Coordinates of C-alpha atoms and ligand atoms in Angstrom, one line a residue:
M100 CA -14.7 -23.1 -22.7
S101 CA -15.6 -23.2 -19.0
E102 CA -18.5 -24.7 -16.6
S103 CA -21.0 -21.8 -15.9
P104 CA -20.9 -20.3 -12.3
A105 CA -23.8 -21.3 -10.3
L106 CA -26.5 -18.7 -10.9
P107 CA -29.1 -17.3 -8.9
V108 CA -31.8 -17.6 -11.0
I109 CA -35.1 -16.4 -9.4
L110 CA -38.3 -17.4 -10.8
D111 CA -41.7 -16.0 -9.4
R112 CA -44.4 -18.5 -9.8
A113 CA -47.2 -16.1 -8.7
S114 CA -46.2 -14.0 -12.0
P115 CA -48.3 -13.8 -14.5
T116 CA -45.1 -13.7 -16.7
P117 CA -44.5 -17.5 -18.1
L118 CA -41.8 -19.4 -16.4
A119 CA -39.7 -19.7 -19.8
V120 CA -39.8 -16.1 -20.5
Q121 CA -38.6 -15.0 -16.5
L122 CA -35.7 -17.7 -17.1
A123 CA -34.5 -16.4 -20.4
E124 CA -34.7 -12.8 -18.9
E125 CA -32.6 -14.1 -16.1
L126 CA -30.2 -15.7 -18.2
R127 CA -29.9 -12.4 -20.5
A128 CA -29.1 -10.4 -17.5
A129 CA -26.7 -12.3 -16.5
A130 CA -24.9 -12.7 -19.7
G131 CA -25.5 -8.8 -19.8
D132 CA -23.6 -8.1 -16.8
G133 CA -21.0 -10.3 -16.8
R134 CA -22.1 -12.8 -14.2
L135 CA -22.3 -15.3 -17.5
R136 CA -19.1 -14.8 -19.8
S137 CA -18.9 -15.4 -23.4
G138 CA -17.6 -19.1 -23.7
D139 CA -19.4 -20.3 -20.1
R140 CA -20.9 -23.6 -20.3
L141 CA -24.8 -23.8 -19.5
P142 CA -26.5 -26.7 -17.9
S143 CA -28.6 -29.0 -20.0
T144 CA -32.0 -28.3 -20.1
R145 CA -32.8 -31.4 -18.1
A146 CA -30.2 -30.4 -15.3
L147 CA -31.5 -26.7 -15.1
A148 CA -35.1 -28.1 -15.0
V149 CA -34.2 -30.1 -11.9
Q150 CA -32.2 -27.5 -10.5
L151 CA -34.9 -24.8 -10.7
N152 CA -37.7 -27.7 -9.9
V153 CA -39.7 -26.9 -13.2
S154 CA -40.8 -28.8 -16.1
R155 CA -38.3 -29.5 -18.8
T156 CA -40.3 -27.7 -21.6
V157 CA -39.9 -24.2 -19.7
T158 CA -36.0 -24.5 -19.7
A159 CA -36.0 -25.7 -23.4
A160 CA -38.3 -22.9 -24.5
A161 CA -35.9 -20.2 -22.3
Y162 CA -33.0 -21.8 -24.3
E163 CA -34.6 -21.7 -27.7
Q164 CA -35.3 -18.2 -27.2
L165 CA -32.1 -17.1 -26.3
H166 CA -30.6 -19.2 -28.9
A167 CA -32.9 -17.1 -31.4
E168 CA -31.7 -13.9 -30.1
G169 CA -28.0 -14.8 -30.5
W170 CA -27.3 -15.0 -26.5
I171 CA -26.2 -18.5 -26.7
T172 CA -25.1 -21.3 -29.0
G173 CA -24.7 -25.1 -28.9
K174 CA -25.5 -28.1 -31.0
H175 CA -27.6 -31.0 -29.6
G176 CA -25.5 -32.9 -27.9
S177 CA -22.5 -30.8 -27.3
G178 CA -23.6 -28.3 -25.0
T179 CA -25.0 -25.0 -24.8
Y180 CA -22.5 -21.8 -24.4
V181 CA -22.9 -18.2 -23.8
T182 CA -21.8 -16.3 -26.8
T183 CA -21.1 -12.5 -26.5
A184 CA -24.0 -10.4 -26.2
P185 CA -25.6 -10.2 -29.9
P186 CA -24.8 -6.7 -31.5
G187 CA -27.1 -3.7 -30.8
S188 CA -28.6 -5.2 -27.7
P189 CA -28.9 -2.7 -25.0
R190 CA -26.8 -5.2 -22.7
A191 CA -24.0 -5.7 -25.0
R192 CA -23.0 -2.1 -24.9
P193 CA -20.0 -1.4 -22.9
R194 CA -20.3 0.1 -19.6
V195 CA -20.5 3.8 -20.3
V196 CA -18.0 6.1 -18.7
P197 CA -20.2 9.6 -18.2
T198 CA -17.3 11.5 -20.1
G199 CA -15.6 11.5 -23.9
A200 CA -12.7 9.2 -22.3
D201 CA -12.6 5.6 -21.3
E202 CA -10.9 5.0 -18.1
G203 CA -8.5 2.7 -19.5
S204 CA -7.0 5.0 -22.0
A205 CA -7.3 8.0 -19.8
V206 CA -4.4 9.9 -18.1
D207 CA -4.9 9.5 -14.3
L208 CA -3.8 12.8 -12.4
R209 CA -5.3 11.7 -9.2
P210 CA -3.1 11.3 -6.5
G211 CA -3.0 7.8 -4.5
S212 CA -1.1 5.3 -6.9
P213 CA 2.7 5.2 -6.9
W214 CA 5.3 4.8 -9.6
V215 CA 5.1 1.1 -10.0
E216 CA 6.3 1.3 -13.5
G217 CA 9.1 2.2 -12.0
I218 CA 10.1 -0.7 -9.9
D219 CA 12.8 -2.8 -11.4
R220 CA 11.2 -6.2 -12.2
S221 CA 14.4 -8.2 -11.7
A222 CA 14.5 -6.5 -8.6
W223 CA 11.3 -7.4 -7.7
R224 CA 11.7 -11.2 -8.7
R225 CA 14.7 -11.7 -7.2
A226 CA 13.4 -10.4 -3.8
W227 CA 10.0 -12.6 -3.9
R228 CA 12.5 -15.6 -4.7
G229 CA 14.4 -14.5 -1.7
A230 CA 11.4 -14.1 0.6
A231 CA 10.3 -17.7 -0.6
D232 CA 13.6 -19.2 0.6
A233 CA 12.6 -18.1 4.2
G234 CA 10.3 -21.0 4.3
P235 CA 7.0 -21.5 6.1
M236 CA 6.7 -20.4 9.3
S237 CA 4.8 -22.1 12.1
R238 CA 3.1 -19.4 13.8
P239 CA 2.7 -15.5 12.9
V240 CA 4.8 -13.1 14.7
R241 CA 2.4 -10.5 16.2
A242 CA 5.2 -7.3 16.5
G243 CA 6.4 -8.5 12.8
L244 CA 9.4 -10.2 11.9
A245 CA 12.6 -8.9 13.6
G246 CA 14.5 -8.5 9.9
Y247 CA 11.6 -6.0 8.9
R248 CA 11.6 -4.2 12.0
A249 CA 15.6 -3.7 11.8
V250 CA 15.0 -2.6 8.3
I251 CA 12.5 -0.4 9.1
A252 CA 14.3 1.1 11.8
E253 CA 17.4 1.7 9.4
H254 CA 14.7 3.1 7.0
L255 CA 13.5 6.0 9.5
L256 CA 17.1 6.8 10.7
R257 CA 18.4 7.4 7.0
H258 CA 15.1 8.8 5.3
R259 CA 13.1 10.5 8.3
G260 CA 15.7 11.4 11.0
L261 CA 14.0 9.3 13.6
R262 CA 15.9 7.1 16.2
V263 CA 13.8 4.0 17.1
N264 CA 14.6 1.4 19.8
E265 CA 17.2 -0.5 18.1
A266 CA 17.5 -3.4 20.6
L267 CA 15.2 -5.5 18.3
D268 CA 16.7 -8.7 19.7
G269 CA 16.8 -9.7 23.2
F270 CA 13.4 -8.7 23.8
A271 CA 10.7 -11.4 24.0
D272 CA 8.3 -10.8 21.4
G273 CA 6.0 -7.9 22.7
E274 CA 8.1 -6.5 25.2
G275 CA 9.9 -3.0 24.8
E276 CA 9.5 -2.7 21.1
S277 CA 8.9 0.7 19.9
V278 CA 8.4 -0.1 16.1
L279 CA 6.1 -2.4 15.0
A280 CA 5.3 -3.9 11.5
T281 CA 1.6 -3.0 10.6
S282 CA -0.5 -4.0 7.4
G283 CA -0.4 -0.3 6.2
T284 CA -1.7 2.9 7.4
T285 CA -5.4 2.3 7.3
A286 CA -5.1 -0.9 9.3
A287 CA -3.0 0.7 11.7
V288 CA -5.7 3.3 12.2
T289 CA -8.3 0.2 12.8
E290 CA -6.1 -1.2 15.4
L291 CA -5.3 1.9 17.3
A292 CA -9.1 2.4 17.4
A293 CA -9.9 -0.7 18.7
A294 CA -7.0 -1.3 21.2
V295 CA -6.2 2.3 22.5
L296 CA -9.7 3.9 22.1
K297 CA -13.4 3.6 23.2
R298 CA -16.3 4.3 21.3
G299 CA -17.5 7.7 21.4
D300 CA -13.7 9.0 21.8
V301 CA -13.4 12.5 19.9
V302 CA -10.5 12.5 17.2
A303 CA -9.6 15.7 15.5
V304 CA -8.9 15.2 11.7
E305 CA -7.5 18.1 9.5
E306 CA -9.9 19.7 7.4
P307 CA -9.4 19.1 4.5
G308 CA -7.9 15.7 5.3
Y309 CA -7.6 11.8 4.6
Q310 CA -11.3 11.0 4.4
R311 CA -10.1 6.8 4.7
A312 CA -8.9 7.5 8.0
V313 CA -11.8 9.6 8.7
D314 CA -14.1 6.7 7.5
T315 CA -12.3 4.0 9.2
M316 CA -12.5 5.8 12.5
R317 CA -16.1 6.6 12.2
A318 CA -16.8 2.9 11.5
A319 CA -15.1 2.2 14.9
G320 CA -17.6 4.4 16.5
L321 CA -15.1 7.4 17.2
R322 CA -16.4 10.6 16.8
V323 CA -14.5 12.6 14.3
L324 CA -14.4 16.5 14.3
P325 CA -12.6 18.5 11.7
A326 CA -9.9 20.6 12.8
P327 CA -9.0 23.6 10.6
V328 CA -5.3 23.9 8.8
D329 CA -3.7 27.1 7.7
A330 CA -0.3 27.7 5.6
D331 CA 1.4 26.5 8.5
G332 CA -0.4 23.2 9.0
L333 CA -3.4 21.8 11.6
L334 CA -4.2 24.9 13.9
P335 CA -3.8 23.5 17.5
G336 CA -6.0 26.5 19.0
A337 CA -8.9 24.8 17.1
V338 CA -8.8 21.4 18.1
P339 CA -12.2 21.1 19.6
A340 CA -12.7 20.6 23.5
G341 CA -12.6 17.0 24.6
T342 CA -10.5 15.8 21.9
K343 CA -8.6 12.3 22.5
V344 CA -6.6 12.0 19.4
V345 CA -5.3 14.3 16.6
Y346 CA -4.7 12.9 13.3
C347 CA -2.5 15.0 10.7
S348 CA 0.0 14.4 8.2
P349 CA 2.9 17.2 8.8
A350 CA 5.1 16.1 6.1
H351 CA 2.7 16.7 3.3
Q352 CA -0.7 17.8 4.4
Y353 CA -3.3 15.4 2.6
P354 CA -4.9 16.8 0.3
L355 CA -3.2 20.2 0.3
G356 CA 0.1 19.3 0.1
R357 CA 1.6 21.8 2.7
R358 CA 4.2 21.0 5.3
M359 CA 3.7 21.8 8.6
S360 CA 6.3 24.4 10.2
A361 CA 8.8 23.5 12.5
A362 CA 7.2 26.5 14.9
R363 CA 3.8 24.7 14.4
R364 CA 5.2 21.2 15.1
V365 CA 6.6 22.4 18.4
E366 CA 3.2 24.1 19.4
L367 CA 1.3 21.1 18.4
V368 CA 3.2 18.7 20.6
A369 CA 3.5 20.9 23.5
R370 CA -0.6 21.3 23.7
A371 CA -0.7 17.9 23.3
R372 CA 1.2 17.1 26.4
R373 CA -0.5 19.7 28.1
E374 CA -4.0 18.5 26.8
G375 CA -3.4 14.9 27.2
W376 CA -3.8 14.0 23.3
L377 CA -2.6 11.5 21.5
V378 CA -1.3 12.5 18.1
I379 CA -1.2 10.6 15.2
E380 CA 1.7 11.3 12.5
D381 CA 0.6 10.0 9.2
D382 CA 3.5 10.2 7.3
Y383 CA 2.5 8.6 4.4
D384 CA 4.9 10.0 1.6
G385 CA 7.5 11.7 3.9
E386 CA 10.2 10.0 2.0
L387 CA 9.9 12.4 -1.1
R388 CA 10.8 16.0 -0.6
Y389 CA 12.4 18.3 -2.8
D390 CA 14.8 21.5 -2.6
V391 CA 13.6 22.3 1.2
A392 CA 15.3 21.0 4.5
P393 CA 13.9 18.6 6.5
L394 CA 11.8 19.1 9.4
P395 CA 11.8 17.1 12.6
L396 CA 9.0 14.3 12.9
L397 CA 6.5 14.8 15.5
A398 CA 7.7 11.4 16.8
A399 CA 10.9 12.8 17.1
L400 CA 10.0 15.9 19.0
A401 CA 7.5 13.9 21.5
P402 CA 7.6 10.3 21.1
D403 CA 5.6 10.1 24.4
V404 CA 2.6 11.3 23.1
V405 CA 3.2 10.5 19.1
V406 CA 2.0 7.6 17.1
H407 CA 4.3 7.7 14.1
L408 CA 2.6 5.7 11.0
G409 CA 4.7 4.9 7.8
T410 CA 3.7 2.7 4.8
T411 CA 5.3 1.5 1.7
S412 CA 2.2 2.4 -0.5
K413 CA 3.8 5.5 -1.9
I414 CA 7.2 4.4 -2.3
L415 CA 6.7 0.8 -3.6
T416 CA 3.1 -0.3 -3.9
P417 CA -0.1 -0.4 -1.6
A418 CA -0.4 -4.1 -2.8
L419 CA 2.4 -5.2 -0.7
G420 CA 0.3 -4.5 2.2
I421 CA 2.9 -3.5 4.7
G422 CA 3.7 -0.6 7.1
W423 CA 5.0 0.4 10.5
M424 CA 3.9 2.1 13.8
V425 CA 6.4 3.8 16.0
A426 CA 4.5 4.2 19.3
P427 CA 5.3 4.9 23.3
P428 CA 5.6 1.7 25.0
P429 CA 1.8 1.6 26.4
I430 CA 0.3 1.7 22.8
I431 CA 2.3 -0.6 21.5
A432 CA 1.5 -3.2 24.5
A433 CA -2.1 -2.7 23.9
V434 CA -1.5 -3.0 20.0
L435 CA 0.0 -6.4 20.7
A436 CA -2.5 -7.3 23.2
Y437 CA -5.3 -6.7 20.7
R438 CA -3.6 -8.8 17.9
D439 CA -3.2 -11.5 20.3
A440 CA -6.8 -11.3 21.4
T441 CA -8.0 -11.2 18.1
G442 CA -5.5 -13.6 16.3
T443 CA -4.3 -10.9 14.1
S444 CA -1.0 -10.1 12.6
P445 CA 0.5 -8.4 9.6
A446 CA 0.9 -10.9 7.1
A447 CA 5.0 -11.9 6.7
A448 CA 5.0 -12.3 2.8
G449 CA 5.4 -8.3 2.3
Q450 CA 7.6 -7.8 5.3
L451 CA 9.9 -10.5 3.7
V452 CA 9.9 -9.1 0.1
L453 CA 10.9 -5.4 2.1
V454 CA 13.8 -7.4 4.0
E455 CA 15.1 -8.7 0.7
L456 CA 14.7 -5.4 -1.3
A457 CA 16.7 -3.9 1.5
R458 CA 19.4 -6.7 1.8
N459 CA 20.1 -6.5 -2.1
G460 CA 20.4 -2.8 -2.0
D461 CA 17.2 -2.7 -4.4
L462 CA 15.3 -0.7 -2.0
G463 CA 18.1 2.2 -1.6
R464 CA 18.4 2.2 -5.4
H465 CA 14.8 2.2 -6.1
L466 CA 14.3 5.2 -3.5
R467 CA 17.1 7.1 -5.4
R468 CA 15.4 6.4 -8.8
L469 CA 12.2 7.3 -7.4
R470 CA 13.0 10.6 -5.9
R471 CA 14.9 11.8 -9.2
E472 CA 12.0 10.7 -11.7
L473 CA 9.3 12.2 -9.4
S474 CA 11.8 15.6 -8.9
D475 CA 11.7 15.8 -12.7
R476 CA 8.1 15.3 -13.1
R477 CA 7.2 17.7 -10.4
T478 CA 9.7 20.2 -12.0
L479 CA 8.2 19.8 -15.6
L480 CA 4.4 20.5 -13.9
V481 CA 5.6 23.4 -11.9
D482 CA 7.7 25.2 -14.6
A483 CA 4.4 24.8 -17.1
L484 CA 2.2 25.9 -14.3
I485 CA 4.7 29.1 -13.5
Q486 CA 4.6 29.7 -17.4
A487 CA 1.0 29.5 -17.8
D488 CA 0.7 31.7 -14.7
I489 CA -1.6 29.2 -12.8
P490 CA -1.3 29.5 -9.1
Y491 CA -0.5 26.2 -7.2
L492 CA 0.6 25.1 -3.7
G493 CA 1.9 21.9 -1.7
D494 CA 4.9 21.0 -4.4
D495 CA 7.9 20.9 -1.8
A496 CA 6.8 17.2 -1.1
G497 CA 5.3 14.2 -2.1
A498 CA 4.0 13.2 -5.3
H499 CA 1.0 15.7 -5.8
L500 CA 0.4 19.1 -5.8
V501 CA -2.9 21.5 -5.7
I502 CA -4.4 24.0 -7.7
P503 CA -6.9 25.7 -6.0
V504 CA -10.1 26.9 -7.7
P505 CA -12.7 29.4 -6.4
T506 CA -16.0 27.6 -6.3
A507 CA -17.5 24.1 -5.9
E508 CA -19.1 24.6 -9.4
A509 CA -15.3 25.6 -11.0
E510 CA -14.1 22.5 -9.5
R511 CA -16.9 20.3 -10.9
T512 CA -16.7 21.8 -14.1
L513 CA -13.0 21.1 -14.1
I514 CA -13.4 17.3 -13.2
T515 CA -15.8 17.1 -15.9
D516 CA -14.0 18.9 -18.6
G517 CA -10.7 16.8 -17.5
H518 CA -13.0 13.5 -18.1
T519 CA -14.0 14.9 -21.7
H520 CA -10.2 15.6 -22.4
G521 CA -9.3 12.1 -21.4
I522 CA -8.0 13.3 -18.0
L523 CA -8.7 12.0 -14.7
L524 CA -8.8 14.6 -12.0
D525 CA -9.4 14.5 -8.1
G526 CA -11.5 17.6 -6.5
L527 CA -10.5 19.0 -3.1
A528 CA -14.3 18.8 -1.8
R529 CA -14.6 15.2 -1.4
H530 CA -11.5 15.5 1.1
H531 CA -13.7 17.1 3.8
A532 CA -15.3 15.4 6.9
A533 CA -17.7 18.6 7.0
R534 CA -19.0 21.2 4.7
P535 CA -16.2 21.7 2.0
T536 CA -14.5 24.9 2.1
W537 CA -11.6 24.3 -0.3
F538 CA -12.1 23.5 -4.0
G539 CA -9.8 22.7 -6.5
V540 CA -7.9 19.6 -7.6
A541 CA -4.8 17.7 -6.3
L542 CA -2.8 16.7 -9.0
G543 CA -0.8 13.6 -8.7
Y544 CA 2.0 13.1 -10.8
A545 CA 3.4 9.4 -9.8
A546 CA 0.7 6.9 -11.8
C547 CA 0.9 8.0 -15.0
S548 CA 3.9 7.4 -17.4
R549 CA 6.3 10.4 -18.0
T550 CA 5.0 10.5 -21.6
Q551 CA 1.9 10.8 -20.3
L552 CA 2.2 13.4 -18.3
T553 CA 4.3 15.5 -21.0
T554 CA 1.7 15.1 -23.8
T555 CA -1.5 16.2 -21.4
I556 CA 0.1 19.1 -19.8
P557 CA -0.8 21.6 -22.8
S558 CA -4.8 20.6 -22.6
L559 CA -4.3 20.3 -18.6
L560 CA -3.0 23.8 -18.6
S561 CA -5.8 25.1 -20.6
L562 CA -8.3 23.5 -18.5
L563 CA -6.6 24.8 -15.1
A564 CA -6.4 28.6 -16.7
R565 CA -10.1 28.5 -17.3
A566 CA -11.1 27.1 -14.1
T567 CA -8.8 29.2 -12.1
S568 CA -9.7 32.3 -14.0
H569 CA -13.3 32.4 -12.9
D570 CA -12.8 34.3 -9.6
G571 CA -12.3 37.2 -11.2
Q572 CA -8.9 37.8 -9.6
S573 CA -5.8 38.1 -11.9
S574 CA -3.4 34.9 -11.3
T575 CA -0.2 37.3 -11.7
T576 CA 1.0 37.6 -8.5
N577 CA 1.2 34.1 -6.9
H578 CA 3.2 31.4 -8.0
S579 CA 4.7 28.9 -5.8
A580 CA 7.0 27.7 -3.0
R581 CA 9.6 27.5 -6.0
S582 CA 9.3 31.0 -7.2
A583 CA 8.7 32.5 -4.2
G584 CA 11.1 30.8 -1.9
G585 CA 8.7 29.1 0.6
S586 CA 5.6 27.2 0.6
A587 CA 3.9 28.7 3.7
S588 CA 4.4 32.1 2.5
A589 CA 3.8 31.3 -1.0
A590 CA 0.5 29.4 -0.1
E591 CA -0.8 32.5 1.4
R592 CA -0.9 34.0 -2.0
I593 CA -2.9 31.3 -3.6
P594 CA -6.4 33.2 -4.0
R595 CA -8.2 31.3 -1.8
K596 CA -11.9 30.3 -2.1
R597 CA -14.8 32.8 -1.2
N598 CA -17.5 32.0 1.2
R599 CA -20.3 32.4 -1.4
P600 CA -23.2 30.3 -0.5
E601 CA -22.5 28.1 -3.6
D602 CA -18.9 27.4 -2.3
T603 CA -20.6 25.5 0.3
G604 CA -23.4 23.8 -1.4
R605 CA -22.0 20.3 -2.0
Ligands
PLP133 C1 -3.0 10.5 3.5 C2 -2.6 9.1 3.4 N1 -2.2 8.3 4.4 C3 -2.0 7.3 4.1 C4 -2.1 6.5 3.1 C5 -1.6 5.1 2.8 O1 -2.5 4.2 3.3 P1 -2.2 2.6 3.4 O2 -0.7 2.1 4.0 O3 -3.4 2.0 4.3 O4 -2.1 2.0 2.1 C6 -2.3 7.2 1.9 C7 -2.6 6.3 0.5 O5 -3.2 6.8 -0.5 C8 -2.7 8.3 2.2 O6 -3.3 9.2 0.9

C-alpha cells in the first residue's frame, strides 16, 4: 500500500454543484484514469479538509459516497484506500484500442525497434559491470570518451569502410577530432541546427523521409523543404534553390528502403561542393546489408562537405542513447563550442557500455548474430511475398522493407485490417513532410520474435494481397531486388501510386 500522490483536486466554489459531489467526482476521475491506483492510501477526511480548506463534513460525505460506490475501502482508524474501479463502471474499462487487437499481444511489424531479444544478457551484464568499474568522473568530456571514439573509429572502418582521424590521442579535447560521440541521431541534428545553422536556413529532406529529423529541424526554426527521391535515391537536380543542408539516408532510404546508387552518390557530393550544401548522411542501419556489395559512404567520397551520423539505435537499443558524428573540422569545432557554451555533453554511461562490449568481443559477436537473424527473417518474408506474388522494395539492407499500395484509402484500410488481425503496421503517408505521394506499409522485421513473424505471415499475406490488388494491375511482373538482381531496377517495376485526387488527400 502506498501513500496517495499529491492530487490536484479543483473545487469550484461558485458552482451550484455541492462541494462534496465535486470532490467525489474529482477522486473518481483520478481513480479512473490512473492518477490514483489501487492500494493508494488517501488522506484522512480531516487532513483533506484542511488541505482543501473545506469543512470536514464535505470530505466525509465525499468519502462515504465513494465508499458506497466501491471506489474506496477502509476501516475507521486504519486508513482509507483506493480499490480497483467498481465493475461495470465506465472508468473501470481498460483503454480501448480502436481495433480487434490489444497492443500488448499484437505482432508489431512497424519499423523502428531493434532486435533487443537477441542481445546476450550475460554479455550485457558484463558490459554494465565493466562500465561501472570506470568509476565516477569529475567532469564530462565534450567530444566523448577517447576510448569510445576509438571504438567508433574501428567500427566505421570495419563495418562502413570509412577511415576517420585515428589520432584520437595527443589532441587536446576539442582539437582535431573528426569523430565525436553524440546522444544519437536526433540529438546530433538538434546540435547541428543550433551550432552550425541559423533560423530560417533551408534544409532539403528526402520525400518521403525521416519525420523525426524534419520535426527536430522545424522546431529549431529551420525551413524544411521536401526533395523527391527516385529509384537511385535523392534527386540532386530537384533540391530547392537556396538550400543550405541536404538530409538523406543513402544506405537504406527511410522509409522506402532503397539504396542510393553509386553514380547518384558521386553526383550528389559534386553538386554539394558546387552549390555549397552541407550534406547530412543519416546512416541509421548501414551495418545491415544482404547479398549486395557495399557502396561508398558519402563521408568517404566527400569528407569536406558531409556530416555522417551513426547510431546504436538499430544494432543494439535506442535506450543506450549513443551515436557518433563524423564531420569536417569547422563543424566539429562549432558543435564542441556549442556543447561548452550550453554545458551539454553526451552522457558517459552508454559510451562506457559500448567500449566494454567491444573490448570483450561481444559487440562483434552480437553484430554477427544480428546479421544472421535479420537475414533469415528477411528471407522468410521475401520468399513468402514472392510466392504470393506481392510486389515489394527496399529489402537489400536494414530491418524493414516496403509494400506499396495504390491509394491513401488502400493504405488506411490495410492498417485498420492489420489491427483487427493483431498486426501493427506503419503506413508510408505519415512519412511525408508535404502532401503524401507514396502509399503502402513499411514492414519492420526486427522488433517481433521469429515465431511471431512466422505465424503472422499467412494473415499478413492475405491482407497485403487484398491491398495491393486494388489498383487493378496484375502483380505478376514485379518482384524484388532478389528475383530481379538489383533493387533500383526492380523498384522501378513496382506498380506506382497513381496521382488520383484521393491519393493525395491525407
Ligand atoms: C531514419 C532514422 N534515422 C535515425 C534513427 C535513429 O535515431 P536515434 O539515434 O536518435 O535513435 C532512426 C531510428 O528509428 C531512423 O529511423
